[in-house]
mmCIF file of C-alpha atoms and ligand atoms in Angstrom:
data_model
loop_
_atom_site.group_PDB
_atom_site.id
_atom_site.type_symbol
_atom_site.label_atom_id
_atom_site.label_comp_id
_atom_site.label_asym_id
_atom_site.label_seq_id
_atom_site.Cartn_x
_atom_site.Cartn_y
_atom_site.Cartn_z
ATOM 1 C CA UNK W 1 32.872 24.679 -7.855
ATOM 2 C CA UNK W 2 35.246 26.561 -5.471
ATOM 3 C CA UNK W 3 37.379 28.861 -7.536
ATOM 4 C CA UNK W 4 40.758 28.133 -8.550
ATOM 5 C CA UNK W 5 43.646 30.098 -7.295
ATOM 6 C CA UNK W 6 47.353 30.205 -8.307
ATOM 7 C CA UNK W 7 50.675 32.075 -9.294
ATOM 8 C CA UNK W 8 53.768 32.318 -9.685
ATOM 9 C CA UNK W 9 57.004 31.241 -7.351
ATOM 10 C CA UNK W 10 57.658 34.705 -5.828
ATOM 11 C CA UNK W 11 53.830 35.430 -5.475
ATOM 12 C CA UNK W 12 53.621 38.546 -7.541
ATOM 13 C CA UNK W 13 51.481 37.385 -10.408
ATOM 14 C CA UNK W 14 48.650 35.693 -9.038
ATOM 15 C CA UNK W 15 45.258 34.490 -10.863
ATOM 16 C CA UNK W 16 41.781 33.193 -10.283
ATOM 17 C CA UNK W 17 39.807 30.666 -12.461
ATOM 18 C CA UNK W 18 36.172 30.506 -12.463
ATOM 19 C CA UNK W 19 35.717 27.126 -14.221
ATOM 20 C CA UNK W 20 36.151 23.455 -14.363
ATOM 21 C CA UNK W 21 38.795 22.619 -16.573
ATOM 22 C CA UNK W 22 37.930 21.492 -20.184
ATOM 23 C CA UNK W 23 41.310 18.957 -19.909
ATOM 24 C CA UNK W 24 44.422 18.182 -18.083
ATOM 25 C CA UNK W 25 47.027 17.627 -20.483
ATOM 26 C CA UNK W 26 50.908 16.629 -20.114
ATOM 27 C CA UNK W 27 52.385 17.712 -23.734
ATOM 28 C CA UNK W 28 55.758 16.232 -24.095
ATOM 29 C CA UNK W 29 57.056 18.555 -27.018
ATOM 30 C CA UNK W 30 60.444 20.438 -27.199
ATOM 31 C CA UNK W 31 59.156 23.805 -26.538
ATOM 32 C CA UNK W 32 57.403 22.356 -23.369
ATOM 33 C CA UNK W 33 60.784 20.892 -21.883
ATOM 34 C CA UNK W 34 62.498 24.451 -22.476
ATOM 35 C CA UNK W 35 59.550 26.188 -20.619
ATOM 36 C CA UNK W 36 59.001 23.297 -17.633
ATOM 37 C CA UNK W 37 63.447 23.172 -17.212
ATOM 38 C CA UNK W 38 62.598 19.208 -16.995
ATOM 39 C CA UNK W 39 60.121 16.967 -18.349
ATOM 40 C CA UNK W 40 56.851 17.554 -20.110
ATOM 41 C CA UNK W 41 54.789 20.013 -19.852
ATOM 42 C CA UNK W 42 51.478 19.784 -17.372
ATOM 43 C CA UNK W 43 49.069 22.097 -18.157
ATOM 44 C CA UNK W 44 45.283 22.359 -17.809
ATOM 45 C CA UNK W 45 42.708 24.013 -20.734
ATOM 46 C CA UNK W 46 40.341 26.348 -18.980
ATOM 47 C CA UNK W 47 38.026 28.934 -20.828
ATOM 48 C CA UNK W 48 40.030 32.241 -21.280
ATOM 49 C CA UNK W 49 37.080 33.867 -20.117
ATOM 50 C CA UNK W 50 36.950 32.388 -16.825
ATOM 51 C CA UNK W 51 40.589 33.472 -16.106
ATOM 52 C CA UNK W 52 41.299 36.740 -13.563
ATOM 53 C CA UNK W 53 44.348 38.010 -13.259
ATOM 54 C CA UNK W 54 44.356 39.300 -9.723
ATOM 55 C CA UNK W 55 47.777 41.027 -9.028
ATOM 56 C CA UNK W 56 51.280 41.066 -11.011
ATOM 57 C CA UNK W 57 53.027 41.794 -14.647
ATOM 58 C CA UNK W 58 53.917 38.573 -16.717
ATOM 59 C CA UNK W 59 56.181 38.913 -19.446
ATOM 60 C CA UNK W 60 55.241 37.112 -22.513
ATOM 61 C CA UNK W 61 57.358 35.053 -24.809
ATOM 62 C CA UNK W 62 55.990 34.721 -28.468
ATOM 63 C CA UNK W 63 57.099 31.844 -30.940
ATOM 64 C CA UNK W 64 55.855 29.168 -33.285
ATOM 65 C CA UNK W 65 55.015 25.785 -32.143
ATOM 66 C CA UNK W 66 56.313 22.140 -34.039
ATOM 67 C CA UNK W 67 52.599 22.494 -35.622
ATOM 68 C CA UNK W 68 52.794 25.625 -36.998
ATOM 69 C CA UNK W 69 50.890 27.359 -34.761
ATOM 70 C CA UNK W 70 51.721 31.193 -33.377
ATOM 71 C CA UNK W 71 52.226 30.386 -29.420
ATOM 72 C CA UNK W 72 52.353 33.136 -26.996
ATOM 73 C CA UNK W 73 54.228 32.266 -23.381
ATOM 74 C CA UNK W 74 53.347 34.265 -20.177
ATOM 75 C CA UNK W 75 55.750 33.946 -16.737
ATOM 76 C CA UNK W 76 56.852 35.930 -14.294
ATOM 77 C CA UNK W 77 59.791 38.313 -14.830
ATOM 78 C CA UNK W 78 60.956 38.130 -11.311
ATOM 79 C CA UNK W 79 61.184 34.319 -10.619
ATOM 80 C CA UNK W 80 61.259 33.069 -13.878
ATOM 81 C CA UNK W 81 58.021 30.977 -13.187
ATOM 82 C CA UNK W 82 55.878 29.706 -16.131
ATOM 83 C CA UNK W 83 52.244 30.480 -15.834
ATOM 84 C CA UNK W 84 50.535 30.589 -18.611
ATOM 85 C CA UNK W 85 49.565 30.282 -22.467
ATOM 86 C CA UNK W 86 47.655 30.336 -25.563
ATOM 87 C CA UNK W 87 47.359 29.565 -29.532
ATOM 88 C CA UNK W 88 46.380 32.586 -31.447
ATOM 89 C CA UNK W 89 44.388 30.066 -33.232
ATOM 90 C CA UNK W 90 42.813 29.085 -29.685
ATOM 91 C CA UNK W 91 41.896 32.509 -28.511
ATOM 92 C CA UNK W 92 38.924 31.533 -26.520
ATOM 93 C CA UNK W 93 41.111 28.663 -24.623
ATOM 94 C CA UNK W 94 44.021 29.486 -21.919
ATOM 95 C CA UNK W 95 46.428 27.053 -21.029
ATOM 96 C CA UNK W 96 47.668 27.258 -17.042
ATOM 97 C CA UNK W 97 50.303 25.360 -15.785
ATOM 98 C CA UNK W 98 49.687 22.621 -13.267
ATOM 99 C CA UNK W 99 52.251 23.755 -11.021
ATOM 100 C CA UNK W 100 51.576 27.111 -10.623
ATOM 101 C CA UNK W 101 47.906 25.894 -8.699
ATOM 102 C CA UNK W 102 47.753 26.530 -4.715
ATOM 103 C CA UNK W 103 45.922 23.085 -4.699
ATOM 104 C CA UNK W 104 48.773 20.424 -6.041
ATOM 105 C CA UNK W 105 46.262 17.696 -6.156
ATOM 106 C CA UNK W 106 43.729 19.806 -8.506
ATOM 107 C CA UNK W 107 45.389 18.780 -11.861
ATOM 108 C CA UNK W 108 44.481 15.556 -13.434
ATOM 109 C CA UNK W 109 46.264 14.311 -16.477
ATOM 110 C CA UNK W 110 43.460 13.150 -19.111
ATOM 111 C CA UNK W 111 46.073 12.758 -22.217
ATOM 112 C CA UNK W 112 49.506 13.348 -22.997
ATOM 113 C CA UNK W 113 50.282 14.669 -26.693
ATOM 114 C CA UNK W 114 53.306 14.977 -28.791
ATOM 115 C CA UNK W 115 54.611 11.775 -27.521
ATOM 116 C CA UNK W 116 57.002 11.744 -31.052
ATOM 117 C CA UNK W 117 58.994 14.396 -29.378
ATOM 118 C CA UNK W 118 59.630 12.866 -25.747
ATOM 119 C CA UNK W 119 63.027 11.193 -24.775
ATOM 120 C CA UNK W 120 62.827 8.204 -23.428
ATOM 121 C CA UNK W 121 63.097 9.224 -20.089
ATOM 122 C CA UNK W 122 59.362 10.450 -20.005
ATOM 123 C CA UNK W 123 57.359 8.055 -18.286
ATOM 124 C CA UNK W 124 53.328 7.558 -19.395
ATOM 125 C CA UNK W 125 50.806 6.125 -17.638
ATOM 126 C CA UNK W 126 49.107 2.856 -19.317
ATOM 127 C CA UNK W 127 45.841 3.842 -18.483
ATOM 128 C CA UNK W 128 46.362 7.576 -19.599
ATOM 129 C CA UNK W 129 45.651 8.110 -23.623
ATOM 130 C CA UNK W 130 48.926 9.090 -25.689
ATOM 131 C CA UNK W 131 49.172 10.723 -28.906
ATOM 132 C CA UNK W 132 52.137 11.161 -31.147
ATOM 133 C CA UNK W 133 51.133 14.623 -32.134
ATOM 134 C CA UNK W 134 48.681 17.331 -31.035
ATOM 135 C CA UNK W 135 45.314 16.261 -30.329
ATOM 136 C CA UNK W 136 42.473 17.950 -31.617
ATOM 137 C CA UNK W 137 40.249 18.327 -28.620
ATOM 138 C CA UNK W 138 42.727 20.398 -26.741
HETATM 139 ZN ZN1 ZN H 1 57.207 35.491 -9.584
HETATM 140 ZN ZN1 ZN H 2 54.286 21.425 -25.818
#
């Protein structure tokens, strides 16, 4: 597969990813509408090991998710982009923003999670699984 490439708004922090993503997830949860300014949350899960950093500094925001888990935040200091994530208890798993891809149409939503949490403004699709909570094979 052709790598994937992406970064942030102002193009300072840019990354590589030299995998197929393990799932494309939308996660509706508080946190998620602080970090995306909007809706949801798009994300995909990618192996941490196939991530590259190839140029910039993210700053990284640390706090505990609605499940209890320790949640660390990486975007870019300069234009405020989010890029990236990870569980502490996940360390082997990285969590990318959808947006921040060069290739829009890459990302494919294969579940949406925390679905107790969304206002009723967040639209699902029928044929997309839904959970109220996390799911465990994220
Ligand atoms: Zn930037
Ligand atoms: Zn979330």
């Amino acid at each position: 597969m052709p790598a994937w490439t992406g970064g942030c708004l102002c193009g300072a922090v840019r990354f590589r990813i030299d995998a197929d993503p393990l799932s494309g997830v939308a996660c509706h949860c508080r946190d998620c509408r602080h970090v995306s300014g909007g809706a949801e949350a798009d994300f995909v899960v990618v192996p941490a090991a196939a991530f590259t950093k190839l140029s910039g500094a993210e700053t990284v925001y640390r706090s505990t998710a609605d499940s209890g888990a320790a949640i660390w935040r990486a975007f870019c200091p300069v234009c405020g982009a989010p890029l990236f994530s990870g569980s502490e208890s996940s360390p082997d798993l990285l969590f990318v923003m959808a947006g921040s891809f060069d290739d829009p149409a890459a990302f494919q939503r294969r579940l949406h999670i925390w679905m107790r949490s969304a206002p009723p403004w967040h639209l699902v699709e029928p044929d997309v699984p839904a959970f109220p909570g996390e799911h465990g094979s994220v």
